[in-house]
Amino acid sequence: MVRIVLKFWSTCRPGALALAALGLLAADAARADATLDRIKGRQKLTVGIILSGAPFGYIDPQTRAEKGFNIDLGRALAEKLGVKVELVTVTPPNRVQFLQQGKVDILIANMQYTEDRAKILDHVPTPYDRAGGAALGRKDSGIHDWADLKGKPVCISQGSNYAQPLADIYGAVVKGIPSQPESMLALQGGNCVVAVHVAPTLKLLLADRPDDWKDYAIVIPTELDPADSVIWLRKGERDTAAALDAAVRDLHGSGAMLAMAKANRLVDPTFLEEEQRKFAGQAKP
């Protein structure tokens, strides 16, 4: 093989060499998205998930099983691709690293779309949800508006997309904590005036553990920076993105996505109801 290649290069004129080089580069680019082939070849989709709390991902205290909307979505996508699923727990600090290193094929990990994230990763075009940030604080904190956070310590998860608007727009002193549960402990320990995380998780936390959080509430009525929740992939994986996008659209149109959300007690399914109506005519029978 080496001799054939060397002979080819030695007999090519400069113009032909340039065209051949471009052809090889194009071939390499075409082969760059081998993820879908690997998924089908090994008959397994590896999904990075975060177990930070209901409704998206958590450990059932009785069965110790992984449950949540994101877990159900990962399983549904694997079924659509005709393969099994492997769930890999990631954290906000390491989730992008796990994806880029190939430890997972995709991320369904509470990562809303941002332009900064889109510079280093690709994503499935159709969102599976939309979420904004909520501010959980003591009822007597005196915080009633995002502007009230100026100069005050605010706890978030490391890598959260809420860091930029909190610091740059509202002048908060942002404290990145490794995980959402640790952020909640920091809030209870008085290390921050509020903790900002996706609204559905904080709302369920207050509903499910009223005694633990009786002195706390979502103190700001509006959500911070609502954005699409999308599935993230490595750069250049167009075939994988297309296959997953078709699956997401079908899950929306068939009503399966909305059913999964309701089964996991997603507080406000309005966005998913809109997506179901949008894609209803496209769902496969």
PDB file of C-alpha atoms in Angstrom:
ATOM      1  CA  MET A   1       0.000   0.000   0.000  1.00  0.00           C
ATOM      2  CA  VAL A   2       2.831   2.384   0.867  1.00  0.00           C
ATOM      3  CA  ARG A   3       4.565   1.704  -2.491  1.00  0.00           C
ATOM      4  CA  ILE A   4       1.352   2.375  -4.405  1.00  0.00           C
ATOM      5  CA  VAL A   5       0.843   5.704  -2.647  1.00  0.00           C
ATOM      6  CA  LEU A   6       4.475   6.747  -3.220  1.00  0.00           C
ATOM      7  CA  LYS A   7       4.248   5.820  -6.897  1.00  0.00           C
ATOM      8  CA  PHE A   8       1.025   7.824  -7.202  1.00  0.00           C
ATOM      9  CA  TRP A   9       2.610  10.948  -5.685  1.00  0.00           C
ATOM     10  CA  SER A  10       5.763  10.613  -7.815  1.00  0.00           C
ATOM     11  CA  THR A  11       3.803  10.526 -11.089  1.00  0.00           C
ATOM     12  CA  CYS A  12       1.441  13.442 -10.278  1.00  0.00           C
ATOM     13  CA  ARG A  13       2.022  16.954 -11.547  1.00  0.00           C
ATOM     14  CA  PRO A  14       1.823  19.828  -8.972  1.00  0.00           C
ATOM     15  CA  GLY A  15      -1.766  20.744  -9.922  1.00  0.00           C
ATOM     16  CA  ALA A  16      -2.822  17.144  -9.686  1.00  0.00           C
ATOM     17  CA  LEU A  17      -1.049  16.863  -6.352  1.00  0.00           C
ATOM     18  CA  ALA A  18      -3.052  19.779  -4.984  1.00  0.00           C
ATOM     19  CA  LEU A  19      -6.312  18.270  -6.201  1.00  0.00           C
ATOM     20  CA  ALA A  20      -5.379  14.891  -4.802  1.00  0.00           C
ATOM     21  CA  ALA A  21      -4.518  16.452  -1.442  1.00  0.00           C
ATOM     22  CA  LEU A  22      -7.894  18.186  -1.342  1.00  0.00           C
ATOM     23  CA  GLY A  23      -9.554  14.910  -2.213  1.00  0.00           C
ATOM     24  CA  LEU A  24      -7.810  13.131   0.648  1.00  0.00           C
ATOM     25  CA  LEU A  25      -8.769  15.904   3.036  1.00  0.00           C
ATOM     26  CA  ALA A  26     -12.375  15.645   1.895  1.00  0.00           C
ATOM     27  CA  ALA A  27     -12.276  11.893   2.373  1.00  0.00           C
ATOM     28  CA  ASP A  28     -10.897  12.357   5.884  1.00  0.00           C
ATOM     29  CA  ALA A  29     -13.677  14.846   6.663  1.00  0.00           C
ATOM     30  CA  ALA A  30     -16.257  12.408   5.350  1.00  0.00           C
ATOM     31  CA  ARG A  31     -14.834   9.704   7.617  1.00  0.00           C
ATOM     32  CA  ALA A  32     -14.656  12.081  10.595  1.00  0.00           C
ATOM     33  CA  ASP A  33     -18.179  11.242  11.746  1.00  0.00           C
ATOM     34  CA  ALA A  34     -17.628   7.589  12.514  1.00  0.00           C
ATOM     35  CA  THR A  35     -19.653   7.802  15.722  1.00  0.00           C
ATOM     36  CA  LEU A  36     -22.908   6.587  14.196  1.00  0.00           C
ATOM     37  CA  ASP A  37     -21.094   3.635  12.610  1.00  0.00           C
ATOM     38  CA  ARG A  38     -19.487   2.802  15.954  1.00  0.00           C
ATOM     39  CA  ILE A  39     -22.825   3.012  17.756  1.00  0.00           C
ATOM     40  CA  LYS A  40     -24.428   0.622  15.301  1.00  0.00           C
ATOM     41  CA  GLY A  41     -21.364  -1.589  15.118  1.00  0.00           C
ATOM     42  CA  ARG A  42     -21.178  -2.191  18.857  1.00  0.00           C
ATOM     43  CA  GLN A  43     -24.976  -2.016  19.181  1.00  0.00           C
ATOM     44  CA  LYS A  44     -24.771   0.495  22.015  1.00  0.00           C
ATOM     45  CA  LEU A  45     -25.355   4.224  22.535  1.00  0.00           C
ATOM     46  CA  THR A  46     -23.319   5.683  25.400  1.00  0.00           C
ATOM     47  CA  VAL A  47     -25.091   8.637  27.010  1.00  0.00           C
ATOM     48  CA  GLY A  48     -23.600  11.079  29.503  1.00  0.00           C
ATOM     49  CA  ILE A  49     -26.165  12.010  32.154  1.00  0.00           C
ATOM     50  CA  ILE A  50     -26.170  14.141  35.306  1.00  0.00           C
ATOM     51  CA  LEU A  51     -27.814  12.823  38.467  1.00  0.00           C
ATOM     52  CA  SER A  52     -28.471  16.185  40.098  1.00  0.00           C
ATOM     53  CA  GLY A  53     -32.111  15.713  40.969  1.00  0.00           C
ATOM     54  CA  ALA A  54     -35.643  15.166  39.699  1.00  0.00           C
ATOM     55  CA  PRO A  55     -37.154  15.538  37.206  1.00  0.00           C
ATOM     56  CA  PHE A  56     -34.090  15.125  34.961  1.00  0.00           C
ATOM     57  CA  GLY A  57     -31.804  12.611  36.654  1.00  0.00           C
ATOM     58  CA  TYR A  58     -31.568  11.059  40.112  1.00  0.00           C
ATOM     59  CA  ILE A  59     -31.046   7.837  42.049  1.00  0.00           C
ATOM     60  CA  ASP A  60     -34.246   6.265  43.350  1.00  0.00           C
ATOM     61  CA  PRO A  61     -33.706   5.952  47.128  1.00  0.00           C
ATOM     62  CA  GLN A  62     -35.605   2.648  47.317  1.00  0.00           C
ATOM     63  CA  THR A  63     -34.374   0.774  44.247  1.00  0.00           C
ATOM     64  CA  ARG A  64     -31.066   2.635  43.684  1.00  0.00           C
ATOM     65  CA  ALA A  65     -32.015   2.745  39.993  1.00  0.00           C
ATOM     66  CA  GLU A  66     -31.239   5.733  37.790  1.00  0.00           C
ATOM     67  CA  LYS A  67     -34.423   7.602  36.956  1.00  0.00           C
ATOM     68  CA  GLY A  68     -35.505  10.840  35.316  1.00  0.00           C
ATOM     69  CA  PHE A  69     -36.554  12.530  32.102  1.00  0.00           C
ATOM     70  CA  ASN A  70     -33.023  12.591  30.667  1.00  0.00           C
ATOM     71  CA  ILE A  71     -32.530   8.897  31.457  1.00  0.00           C
ATOM     72  CA  ASP A  72     -35.810   7.983  29.755  1.00  0.00           C
ATOM     73  CA  LEU A  73     -34.843  10.113  26.758  1.00  0.00           C
ATOM     74  CA  GLY A  74     -31.489   8.357  26.427  1.00  0.00           C
ATOM     75  CA  ARG A  75     -33.215   4.982  26.448  1.00  0.00           C
ATOM     76  CA  ALA A  76     -35.799   6.136  23.910  1.00  0.00           C
ATOM     77  CA  LEU A  77     -33.095   7.414  21.541  1.00  0.00           C
ATOM     78  CA  ALA A  78     -31.216   4.113  21.759  1.00  0.00           C
ATOM     79  CA  GLU A  79     -34.426   2.263  20.946  1.00  0.00           C
ATOM     80  CA  LYS A  80     -34.994   4.520  17.932  1.00  0.00           C
ATOM     81  CA  LEU A  81     -31.483   3.681  16.704  1.00  0.00           C
ATOM     82  CA  GLY A  82     -32.102  -0.025  17.315  1.00  0.00           C
ATOM     83  CA  VAL A  83     -29.325  -0.387  19.895  1.00  0.00           C
ATOM     84  CA  LYS A  84     -28.899  -0.751  23.644  1.00  0.00           C
ATOM     85  CA  VAL A  85     -28.095   2.153  25.949  1.00  0.00           C
ATOM     86  CA  GLU A  86     -25.231   2.641  28.389  1.00  0.00           C
ATOM     87  CA  LEU A  87     -25.678   5.456  30.893  1.00  0.00           C
ATOM     88  CA  VAL A  88     -22.531   7.163  32.144  1.00  0.00           C
ATOM     89  CA  THR A  89     -22.756   9.590  35.056  1.00  0.00           C
ATOM     90  CA  VAL A  90     -21.007  12.910  34.409  1.00  0.00           C
ATOM     91  CA  THR A  91     -20.734  16.120  36.410  1.00  0.00           C
ATOM     92  CA  PRO A  92     -20.818  19.779  35.326  1.00  0.00           C
ATOM     93  CA  PRO A  93     -17.005  20.091  35.551  1.00  0.00           C
ATOM     94  CA  ASN A  94     -16.226  16.954  33.499  1.00  0.00           C
ATOM     95  CA  ARG A  95     -19.141  16.461  31.094  1.00  0.00           C
ATOM     96  CA  VAL A  96     -17.568  18.234  28.109  1.00  0.00           C
ATOM     97  CA  GLN A  97     -14.268  16.457  28.725  1.00  0.00           C
ATOM     98  CA  PHE A  98     -16.019  13.068  28.772  1.00  0.00           C
ATOM     99  CA  LEU A  99     -17.636  13.863  25.420  1.00  0.00           C
ATOM    100  CA  GLN A 100     -14.499  15.181  23.741  1.00  0.00           C
ATOM    101  CA  GLN A 101     -12.430  12.218  24.959  1.00  0.00           C
ATOM    102  CA  GLY A 102     -14.950   9.750  23.540  1.00  0.00           C
ATOM    103  CA  LYS A 103     -16.000   8.355  26.907  1.00  0.00           C
ATOM    104  CA  VAL A 104     -19.608   9.060  25.871  1.00  0.00           C
ATOM    105  CA  ASP A 105     -21.242   9.381  22.465  1.00  0.00           C
ATOM    106  CA  ILE A 106     -23.648  12.154  23.443  1.00  0.00           C
ATOM    107  CA  LEU A 107     -24.545  14.364  26.394  1.00  0.00           C
ATOM    108  CA  ILE A 108     -28.077  14.685  27.766  1.00  0.00           C
ATOM    109  CA  ALA A 109     -26.837  16.573  30.778  1.00  0.00           C
ATOM    110  CA  ASN A 110     -28.869  19.694  31.550  1.00  0.00           C
ATOM    111  CA  MET A 111     -26.875  21.764  29.052  1.00  0.00           C
ATOM    112  CA  GLN A 112     -28.881  24.522  27.429  1.00  0.00           C
ATOM    113  CA  TYR A 113     -27.790  25.962  24.095  1.00  0.00           C
ATOM    114  CA  THR A 114     -25.332  28.845  24.224  1.00  0.00           C
ATOM    115  CA  GLU A 115     -23.150  30.317  21.486  1.00  0.00           C
ATOM    116  CA  ASP A 116     -20.017  29.638  23.538  1.00  0.00           C
ATOM    117  CA  ARG A 117     -20.865  25.950  23.841  1.00  0.00           C
ATOM    118  CA  ALA A 118     -21.686  25.766  20.132  1.00  0.00           C
ATOM    119  CA  LYS A 119     -18.146  26.963  19.330  1.00  0.00           C
ATOM    120  CA  ILE A 120     -16.603  23.799  20.758  1.00  0.00           C
ATOM    121  CA  LEU A 121     -19.410  21.241  20.376  1.00  0.00           C
ATOM    122  CA  ASP A 122     -22.148  20.344  17.931  1.00  0.00           C
ATOM    123  CA  HIS A 123     -25.727  19.649  18.944  1.00  0.00           C
ATOM    124  CA  VAL A 124     -28.919  18.007  17.745  1.00  0.00           C
ATOM    125  CA  PRO A 125     -30.908  20.859  16.130  1.00  0.00           C
ATOM    126  CA  THR A 126     -34.315  20.057  17.648  1.00  0.00           C
ATOM    127  CA  PRO A 127     -34.392  20.734  21.410  1.00  0.00           C
ATOM    128  CA  TYR A 128     -35.922  18.197  23.758  1.00  0.00           C
ATOM    129  CA  ASP A 129     -36.919  20.815  26.347  1.00  0.00           C
ATOM    130  CA  ARG A 130     -36.480  24.450  27.311  1.00  0.00           C
ATOM    131  CA  ALA A 131     -35.434  25.683  30.758  1.00  0.00           C
ATOM    132  CA  GLY A 132     -34.423  28.824  32.587  1.00  0.00           C
ATOM    133  CA  GLY A 133     -32.698  29.409  35.893  1.00  0.00           C
ATOM    134  CA  ALA A 134     -34.505  29.901  39.189  1.00  0.00           C
ATOM    135  CA  ALA A 135     -33.105  31.559  42.308  1.00  0.00           C
ATOM    136  CA  LEU A 136     -33.616  29.608  45.517  1.00  0.00           C
ATOM    137  CA  GLY A 137     -33.000  31.567  48.714  1.00  0.00           C
ATOM    138  CA  ARG A 138     -34.231  32.154  52.217  1.00  0.00           C
ATOM    139  CA  LYS A 139     -37.662  33.736  52.430  1.00  0.00           C
ATOM    140  CA  ASP A 140     -36.163  36.548  54.515  1.00  0.00           C
ATOM    141  CA  SER A 141     -33.196  37.136  52.171  1.00  0.00           C
ATOM    142  CA  GLY A 142     -34.565  40.429  50.844  1.00  0.00           C
ATOM    143  CA  ILE A 143     -33.901  39.230  47.280  1.00  0.00           C
ATOM    144  CA  HIS A 144     -36.859  39.887  44.978  1.00  0.00           C
ATOM    145  CA  ASP A 145     -35.272  40.697  41.619  1.00  0.00           C
ATOM    146  CA  TRP A 146     -32.175  39.623  39.692  1.00  0.00           C
ATOM    147  CA  ALA A 147     -30.804  43.137  40.114  1.00  0.00           C
ATOM    148  CA  ASP A 148     -30.838  42.593  43.899  1.00  0.00           C
ATOM    149  CA  LEU A 149     -27.940  40.137  43.484  1.00  0.00           C
ATOM    150  CA  LYS A 150     -25.395  42.864  42.687  1.00  0.00           C
ATOM    151  CA  GLY A 151     -22.300  42.345  44.826  1.00  0.00           C
ATOM    152  CA  LYS A 152     -23.798  39.304  46.554  1.00  0.00           C
ATOM    153  CA  PRO A 153     -22.525  35.694  46.471  1.00  0.00           C
ATOM    154  CA  VAL A 154     -24.538  33.350  44.259  1.00  0.00           C
ATOM    155  CA  CYS A 155     -23.973  29.583  44.066  1.00  0.00           C
ATOM    156  CA  ILE A 156     -24.178  27.741  40.730  1.00  0.00           C
ATOM    157  CA  SER A 157     -22.848  24.498  39.304  1.00  0.00           C
ATOM    158  CA  GLN A 158     -19.426  24.711  37.673  1.00  0.00           C
ATOM    159  CA  GLY A 159     -19.817  25.177  33.928  1.00  0.00           C
ATOM    160  CA  SER A 160     -23.343  26.563  34.277  1.00  0.00           C
ATOM    161  CA  ASN A 161     -24.569  28.848  31.496  1.00  0.00           C
ATOM    162  CA  TYR A 162     -25.995  31.115  34.217  1.00  0.00           C
ATOM    163  CA  ALA A 163     -22.536  32.305  35.276  1.00  0.00           C
ATOM    164  CA  GLN A 164     -22.192  34.894  32.505  1.00  0.00           C
ATOM    165  CA  PRO A 165     -25.527  36.720  32.906  1.00  0.00           C
ATOM    166  CA  LEU A 166     -25.285  36.635  36.706  1.00  0.00           C
ATOM    167  CA  ALA A 167     -21.827  38.209  36.707  1.00  0.00           C
ATOM    168  CA  ASP A 168     -21.896  40.445  33.631  1.00  0.00           C
ATOM    169  CA  ILE A 169     -25.488  41.633  33.641  1.00  0.00           C
ATOM    170  CA  TYR A 170     -26.418  41.603  37.320  1.00  0.00           C
ATOM    171  CA  GLY A 171     -23.025  42.009  39.010  1.00  0.00           C
ATOM    172  CA  ALA A 172     -23.349  38.964  41.255  1.00  0.00           C
ATOM    173  CA  VAL A 173     -20.304  37.334  42.842  1.00  0.00           C
ATOM    174  CA  VAL A 174     -20.571  33.895  41.244  1.00  0.00           C
ATOM    175  CA  LYS A 175     -19.405  30.823  43.159  1.00  0.00           C
ATOM    176  CA  GLY A 176     -18.995  27.725  40.996  1.00  0.00           C
ATOM    177  CA  ILE A 177     -19.691  24.554  43.000  1.00  0.00           C
ATOM    178  CA  PRO A 178     -18.857  21.077  41.614  1.00  0.00           C
ATOM    179  CA  SER A 179     -22.453  19.809  41.707  1.00  0.00           C
ATOM    180  CA  GLN A 180     -25.988  20.990  42.289  1.00  0.00           C
ATOM    181  CA  PRO A 181     -26.439  19.025  45.557  1.00  0.00           C
ATOM    182  CA  GLU A 182     -23.245  20.615  46.893  1.00  0.00           C
ATOM    183  CA  SER A 183     -24.542  24.006  45.799  1.00  0.00           C
ATOM    184  CA  MET A 184     -27.698  23.397  47.838  1.00  0.00           C
ATOM    185  CA  LEU A 185     -25.586  22.564  50.891  1.00  0.00           C
ATOM    186  CA  ALA A 186     -23.568  25.740  50.367  1.00  0.00           C
ATOM    187  CA  LEU A 187     -26.802  27.725  50.299  1.00  0.00           C
ATOM    188  CA  GLN A 188     -28.010  26.152  53.532  1.00  0.00           C
ATOM    189  CA  GLY A 189     -24.595  26.814  55.071  1.00  0.00           C
ATOM    190  CA  GLY A 190     -24.900  30.525  54.371  1.00  0.00           C
ATOM    191  CA  ASN A 191     -22.165  30.641  51.731  1.00  0.00           C
ATOM    192  CA  CYS A 192     -24.441  32.351  49.218  1.00  0.00           C
ATOM    193  CA  VAL A 193     -27.681  34.347  49.271  1.00  0.00           C
ATOM    194  CA  VAL A 194     -29.272  32.263  46.508  1.00  0.00           C
ATOM    195  CA  ALA A 195     -28.479  29.181  44.451  1.00  0.00           C
ATOM    196  CA  VAL A 196     -29.379  29.360  40.757  1.00  0.00           C
ATOM    197  CA  HIS A 197     -30.216  26.160  38.875  1.00  0.00           C
ATOM    198  CA  VAL A 198     -32.768  24.966  36.325  1.00  0.00           C
ATOM    199  CA  ALA A 199     -36.230  25.895  37.545  1.00  0.00           C
ATOM    200  CA  PRO A 200     -37.958  22.475  37.281  1.00  0.00           C
ATOM    201  CA  THR A 201     -35.414  20.859  39.622  1.00  0.00           C
ATOM    202  CA  LEU A 202     -35.698  23.558  42.281  1.00  0.00           C
ATOM    203  CA  LYS A 203     -39.498  23.549  42.137  1.00  0.00           C
ATOM    204  CA  LEU A 204     -39.634  19.788  42.684  1.00  0.00           C
ATOM    205  CA  LEU A 205     -37.065  20.036  45.463  1.00  0.00           C
ATOM    206  CA  LEU A 206     -39.336  22.400  47.392  1.00  0.00           C
ATOM    207  CA  ALA A 207     -42.375  20.212  46.716  1.00  0.00           C
ATOM    208  CA  ASP A 208     -40.739  16.912  47.665  1.00  0.00           C
ATOM    209  CA  ARG A 209     -38.829  18.079  50.749  1.00  0.00           C
ATOM    210  CA  PRO A 210     -41.011  20.752  52.371  1.00  0.00           C
ATOM    211  CA  ASP A 211     -39.653  20.190  55.894  1.00  0.00           C
ATOM    212  CA  ASP A 212     -35.998  20.496  54.829  1.00  0.00           C
ATOM    213  CA  TRP A 213     -36.687  23.665  52.843  1.00  0.00           C
ATOM    214  CA  LYS A 214     -39.497  25.296  54.822  1.00  0.00           C
ATOM    215  CA  ASP A 215     -37.508  28.517  55.247  1.00  0.00           C
ATOM    216  CA  TYR A 216     -36.643  28.738  51.535  1.00  0.00           C
ATOM    217  CA  ALA A 217     -38.474  29.721  48.371  1.00  0.00           C
ATOM    218  CA  ILE A 218     -37.882  30.679  44.767  1.00  0.00           C
ATOM    219  CA  VAL A 219     -37.422  34.325  45.610  1.00  0.00           C
ATOM    220  CA  ILE A 220     -37.368  35.851  42.099  1.00  0.00           C
ATOM    221  CA  PRO A 221     -40.570  35.352  40.067  1.00  0.00           C
ATOM    222  CA  THR A 222     -38.909  35.372  36.625  1.00  0.00           C
ATOM    223  CA  GLU A 223     -36.556  32.754  35.183  1.00  0.00           C
ATOM    224  CA  LEU A 224     -33.000  33.615  34.178  1.00  0.00           C
ATOM    225  CA  ASP A 225     -31.981  33.222  30.542  1.00  0.00           C
ATOM    226  CA  PRO A 226     -34.474  30.565  29.338  1.00  0.00           C
ATOM    227  CA  ALA A 227     -32.877  28.496  26.561  1.00  0.00           C
ATOM    228  CA  ASP A 228     -33.294  25.287  24.600  1.00  0.00           C
ATOM    229  CA  SER A 229     -32.094  22.077  26.210  1.00  0.00           C
ATOM    230  CA  VAL A 230     -30.269  20.156  23.483  1.00  0.00           C
ATOM    231  CA  ILE A 231     -28.289  16.961  23.009  1.00  0.00           C
ATOM    232  CA  TRP A 232     -24.583  17.687  22.551  1.00  0.00           C
ATOM    233  CA  LEU A 233     -22.091  15.866  20.304  1.00  0.00           C
ATOM    234  CA  ARG A 234     -18.495  16.274  19.228  1.00  0.00           C
ATOM    235  CA  LYS A 235     -17.762  18.664  16.384  1.00  0.00           C
ATOM    236  CA  GLY A 236     -18.408  17.402  12.856  1.00  0.00           C
ATOM    237  CA  GLU A 237     -20.729  14.509  13.727  1.00  0.00           C
ATOM    238  CA  ARG A 238     -23.381  15.408  11.169  1.00  0.00           C
ATOM    239  CA  ASP A 239     -24.631  11.877  10.505  1.00  0.00           C
ATOM    240  CA  THR A 240     -25.143  11.229  14.206  1.00  0.00           C
ATOM    241  CA  ALA A 241     -26.849  14.591  14.665  1.00  0.00           C
ATOM    242  CA  ALA A 242     -29.203  13.907  11.737  1.00  0.00           C
ATOM    243  CA  ALA A 243     -30.174  10.458  13.021  1.00  0.00           C
ATOM    244  CA  LEU A 244     -30.794  11.765  16.535  1.00  0.00           C
ATOM    245  CA  ASP A 245     -32.690  14.789  15.253  1.00  0.00           C
ATOM    246  CA  ALA A 246     -35.093  12.541  13.369  1.00  0.00           C
ATOM    247  CA  ALA A 247     -35.583  10.528  16.562  1.00  0.00           C
ATOM    248  CA  VAL A 248     -36.209  13.631  18.700  1.00  0.00           C
ATOM    249  CA  ARG A 249     -38.734  14.996  16.201  1.00  0.00           C
ATOM    250  CA  ASP A 250     -40.534  11.659  16.164  1.00  0.00           C
ATOM    251  CA  LEU A 251     -40.618  11.514  19.973  1.00  0.00           C
ATOM    252  CA  HIS A 252     -42.138  15.003  20.018  1.00  0.00           C
ATOM    253  CA  GLY A 253     -44.685  14.305  17.283  1.00  0.00           C
ATOM    254  CA  SER A 254     -45.848  10.989  18.702  1.00  0.00           C
ATOM    255  CA  GLY A 255     -46.379  12.494  22.138  1.00  0.00           C
ATOM    256  CA  ALA A 256     -43.769  10.193  23.692  1.00  0.00           C
ATOM    257  CA  MET A 257     -41.542  13.104  24.752  1.00  0.00           C
ATOM    258  CA  LEU A 258     -44.429  14.842  26.510  1.00  0.00           C
ATOM    259  CA  ALA A 259     -45.468  11.570  28.162  1.00  0.00           C
ATOM    260  CA  MET A 260     -41.935  11.020  29.489  1.00  0.00           C
ATOM    261  CA  ALA A 261     -41.850  14.548  30.874  1.00  0.00           C
ATOM    262  CA  LYS A 262     -45.194  14.156  32.617  1.00  0.00           C
ATOM    263  CA  ALA A 263     -44.220  10.759  34.017  1.00  0.00           C
ATOM    264  CA  ASN A 264     -41.188  12.432  35.575  1.00  0.00           C
ATOM    265  CA  ARG A 265     -43.287  15.330  36.912  1.00  0.00           C
ATOM    266  CA  LEU A 266     -41.874  18.128  34.782  1.00  0.00           C
ATOM    267  CA  VAL A 267     -43.546  21.137  36.365  1.00  0.00           C
ATOM    268  CA  ASP A 268     -44.410  23.122  33.232  1.00  0.00           C
ATOM    269  CA  PRO A 269     -44.741  21.063  30.004  1.00  0.00           C
ATOM    270  CA  THR A 270     -45.957  24.002  27.891  1.00  0.00           C
ATOM    271  CA  PHE A 271     -42.921  23.951  25.588  1.00  0.00           C
ATOM    272  CA  LEU A 272     -43.262  20.206  24.997  1.00  0.00           C
ATOM    273  CA  GLU A 273     -46.953  20.583  24.238  1.00  0.00           C
ATOM    274  CA  GLU A 274     -46.044  23.142  21.574  1.00  0.00           C
ATOM    275  CA  GLU A 275     -43.393  20.832  20.134  1.00  0.00           C
ATOM    276  CA  GLN A 276     -45.877  17.969  19.963  1.00  0.00           C
ATOM    277  CA  ARG A 277     -48.293  20.086  17.942  1.00  0.00           C
ATOM    278  CA  LYS A 278     -45.446  21.249  15.684  1.00  0.00           C
ATOM    279  CA  PHE A 279     -44.219  17.754  14.818  1.00  0.00           C
ATOM    280  CA  ALA A 280     -47.456  15.759  15.092  1.00  0.00           C
ATOM    281  CA  GLY A 281     -47.850  15.396  11.334  1.00  0.00           C
ATOM    282  CA  GLN A 282     -44.272  14.135  10.957  1.00  0.00           C
ATOM    283  CA  ALA A 283     -44.390  11.341  13.541  1.00  0.00           C
ATOM    284  CA  LYS A 284     -43.942   7.820  12.245  1.00  0.00           C
ATOM    285  CA  PRO A 285     -46.987   5.571  12.703  1.00  0.00           C
TER     286      PRO A 285
END
